[in-house]
Short mmCIF file of C-alpha atoms in Angstrom, two decimals:
data_model
loop_
_atom_site.label_atom_id
_atom_site.label_comp_id
_atom_site.label_asym_id
_atom_site.label_seq_id
_atom_site.Cartn_x
_atom_site.Cartn_y
_atom_site.Cartn_z
CA MET A 1 16.99 94.13 89.84
CA ASN A 2 19.54 95.85 87.71
CA ILE A 3 21.44 93.73 85.02
CA ILE A 4 25.08 94.76 85.48
CA GLY A 5 27.78 94.48 82.77
CA ASP A 6 31.34 95.77 82.31
CA ARG A 7 30.78 99.36 81.12
CA ILE A 8 27.02 99.46 81.36
CA TYR A 9 24.06 98.34 83.36
CA LEU A 10 20.49 97.97 82.50
CA ARG A 11 17.65 99.08 84.74
CA ALA A 12 13.97 99.96 84.54
CA VAL A 13 12.79 103.25 83.09
CA GLU A 14 12.56 106.01 85.62
CA LEU A 15 10.90 109.41 85.47
CA SER A 16 14.40 110.95 85.59
CA ASP A 17 15.01 109.42 82.15
CA LYS A 18 12.37 111.75 80.54
CA GLU A 19 14.88 114.17 79.01
CA MET A 20 17.10 111.47 77.52
CA LEU A 21 14.06 109.69 76.05
CA LEU A 22 12.69 112.92 74.63
CA ASP A 23 16.06 113.74 73.03
CA ILE A 24 16.09 110.29 71.27
CA ILE A 25 12.46 110.13 70.25
CA ASN A 26 12.23 113.76 69.03
CA ASP A 27 15.37 113.56 66.98
CA GLU A 28 14.57 113.58 63.27
CA GLN A 29 17.49 111.46 62.13
CA THR A 30 16.93 108.76 64.82
CA GLU A 31 13.18 108.64 63.84
CA TYR A 32 14.19 108.10 60.16
CA GLU A 33 16.69 105.46 60.90
CA LEU A 34 14.39 103.26 62.98
CA GLY A 35 11.15 101.43 62.29
CA GLY A 36 7.72 102.62 63.09
CA TRP A 37 6.60 106.24 63.28
CA SER A 38 6.23 108.84 65.81
CA PHE A 39 4.72 112.25 66.40
CA PRO A 40 6.53 115.11 68.25
CA ILE A 41 6.36 114.06 71.98
CA SER A 42 5.93 116.67 74.56
CA ASP A 43 7.52 116.79 78.02
CA LEU A 44 4.04 116.07 79.58
CA ASN A 45 3.30 113.16 77.12
CA GLN A 46 6.59 111.55 77.89
CA GLU A 47 6.07 111.78 81.71
CA GLU A 48 2.60 110.34 81.42
CA TRP A 49 3.90 107.45 79.27
CA ILE A 50 6.70 106.67 81.87
CA LYS A 51 4.07 106.84 84.69
CA SER A 52 1.81 104.32 82.70
CA LEU A 53 4.48 101.68 82.35
CA LYS A 54 3.57 98.48 84.10
CA PRO A 55 5.45 95.17 84.45
CA ASP A 56 4.80 93.04 81.41
CA ASN A 57 6.16 89.49 80.76
CA LYS A 58 6.18 90.02 76.99
CA THR A 59 8.28 93.15 77.12
CA LEU A 60 11.63 93.83 78.79
CA ARG A 61 12.24 97.55 78.50
CA CYS A 62 15.54 98.78 79.91
CA VAL A 63 17.42 102.06 80.13
CA ILE A 64 21.14 101.66 79.30
CA VAL A 65 23.34 103.30 81.93
CA ASN A 66 27.05 104.12 81.50
CA LYS A 67 28.64 102.87 84.73
CA GLU A 68 31.47 105.44 84.42
CA ASP A 69 29.34 108.45 85.12
CA ASP A 70 25.96 106.79 85.99
CA LYS A 71 24.26 108.51 83.10
CA ALA A 72 21.45 107.05 80.98
CA ILE A 73 22.55 106.76 77.39
CA GLY A 74 19.78 104.94 75.56
CA THR A 75 17.24 102.10 75.69
CA VAL A 76 17.24 98.41 74.83
CA ILE A 77 14.02 96.45 74.53
CA LEU A 78 13.06 92.77 74.14
CA SER A 79 9.53 92.81 72.79
CA ASP A 80 7.08 90.18 71.70
CA VAL A 81 8.72 87.71 74.09
CA ASP A 82 7.39 84.21 73.24
CA TYR A 83 8.37 81.86 75.94
CA LYS A 84 6.88 78.80 74.23
CA ASN A 85 8.89 79.24 71.08
CA GLY A 86 11.80 80.96 72.77
CA THR A 87 11.86 84.14 70.63
CA ALA A 88 11.96 87.89 71.06
CA GLU A 89 12.61 90.97 68.99
CA ILE A 90 15.44 93.28 70.21
CA HIS A 91 15.34 97.05 69.76
CA ILE A 92 18.12 99.56 70.65
CA LYS A 93 18.21 103.27 70.68
CA LEU A 94 21.37 105.30 71.70
CA GLY A 95 21.68 108.92 72.26
CA LYS A 96 23.69 110.79 69.54
CA GLN A 97 26.66 111.58 71.76
CA ILE A 98 27.34 107.93 72.61
CA ARG A 99 26.97 106.28 69.11
CA SER A 100 30.00 104.64 67.47
CA LYS A 101 31.82 104.12 70.81
CA GLY A 102 31.09 100.44 71.29
CA TYR A 103 28.08 100.73 73.58
CA GLY A 104 25.64 99.42 71.04
CA ALA A 105 27.47 96.18 70.48
CA GLU A 106 28.18 95.82 74.24
CA THR A 107 24.42 96.34 74.94
CA ILE A 108 23.20 93.90 72.28
CA ASN A 109 25.59 91.16 73.38
CA PHE A 110 24.82 91.78 76.97
CA MET A 111 20.98 91.66 76.38
CA ALA A 112 21.53 88.56 74.18
CA GLY A 113 23.40 86.78 76.91
CA TYR A 114 20.63 87.69 79.44
CA ALA A 115 17.89 86.58 76.99
CA PHE A 116 19.58 83.23 76.21
CA ASN A 117 20.91 82.33 79.73
CA GLU A 118 18.29 83.79 82.08
CA LEU A 119 15.03 83.92 80.05
CA ARG A 120 15.77 80.65 78.22
CA LEU A 121 15.13 82.15 74.85
CA HIS A 122 16.45 80.42 71.77
CA CYS A 123 16.23 83.18 69.01
CA ILE A 124 16.54 86.93 69.08
CA TYR A 125 15.63 88.77 66.00
CA ALA A 126 15.78 92.40 64.74
CA HIS A 127 14.29 94.46 61.95
CA VAL A 128 16.49 96.95 60.36
CA ASN A 129 15.68 99.50 57.66
CA SER A 130 17.53 98.72 54.36
CA TYR A 131 19.12 102.13 54.31
CA ASN A 132 20.31 102.03 57.94
CA GLU A 133 23.81 100.58 57.19
CA LYS A 134 25.12 101.41 60.66
CA SER A 135 22.59 99.26 62.37
CA GLN A 136 23.10 96.53 59.85
CA LYS A 137 26.89 96.46 60.58
CA LEU A 138 26.11 96.60 64.36
CA PHE A 139 23.90 93.55 64.35
CA GLU A 140 26.29 91.63 62.07
CA LYS A 141 29.19 92.49 64.35
CA CYS A 142 27.13 90.91 67.13
CA GLY A 143 26.71 87.66 65.21
CA PHE A 144 23.23 88.28 63.81
CA VAL A 145 22.55 86.73 60.57
CA LYS A 146 20.55 88.51 57.76
CA GLU A 147 17.69 86.08 57.05
CA GLY A 148 15.63 87.94 54.51
CA THR A 149 13.90 91.04 53.24
CA LEU A 150 10.39 92.52 54.02
CA ARG A 151 9.70 94.28 50.73
CA ASP A 152 8.39 97.86 50.85
CA ARG A 153 7.56 97.37 54.52
CA ILE A 154 8.15 100.86 55.88
CA PHE A 155 7.21 104.36 54.70
CA LYS A 156 9.66 107.09 55.43
CA LYS A 157 10.14 110.50 53.87
CA GLY A 158 7.67 109.88 51.08
CA ASP A 159 8.93 106.44 49.95
CA TYR A 160 8.48 102.78 50.82
CA HIS A 161 11.68 101.01 51.87
CA ASN A 162 12.57 97.40 52.49
CA VAL A 163 13.25 96.14 56.00
CA TYR A 164 15.94 93.45 56.71
CA CYS A 165 15.36 90.63 59.07
CA TYR A 166 18.23 89.59 61.29
CA SER A 167 18.41 86.81 63.89
CA LEU A 168 20.72 85.30 66.49
CA LEU A 169 20.36 81.81 67.79
CA LYS A 170 21.58 80.73 71.21
CA GLY A 171 23.91 78.14 69.73
CA ASP A 172 25.53 80.82 67.46
CA PHE A 173 25.92 83.19 70.48
CA ASP A 174 27.47 80.50 72.61
CA GLY A 175 29.90 79.63 69.81
CA ASN A 176 30.94 83.21 69.29
CA ARG A 177 32.11 83.76 72.85
#
């Protein structure tokens, strides 16, 4: 089942997404802006990873597709889905060519609506590196509230950096529409 919105739709990861995923994950600036770490990923490694994906009720991993040209433009993920407490972490990665065009906000709002109204979640949260001002503004634009700081939580380019915690509650989301 695809999740269909106005300008985008969300679908499962396909082998045909390999090049788009490689472009995002192997981009030095993207890796720096986001949490975690990565090694350079080869074409073969990416293909094997895609083939290894299995349905998982704790992770909803989607490719973002632009409806206008049916082209994959990024990924959005709900991870650590906790149905008892109604929480999940949201992650978004967009290709360089599509950033700052409103697709990030549309995707986050779309996924939040799906999480709250279909998965019955109550709170979606995000972790954003302290120096990633664009992502901070994006989540704030979507109604997320900065809740706190995880001090020196991520190591990038030779230094430790803080990570900001953001969250969006279903009641806040419903009130913002």
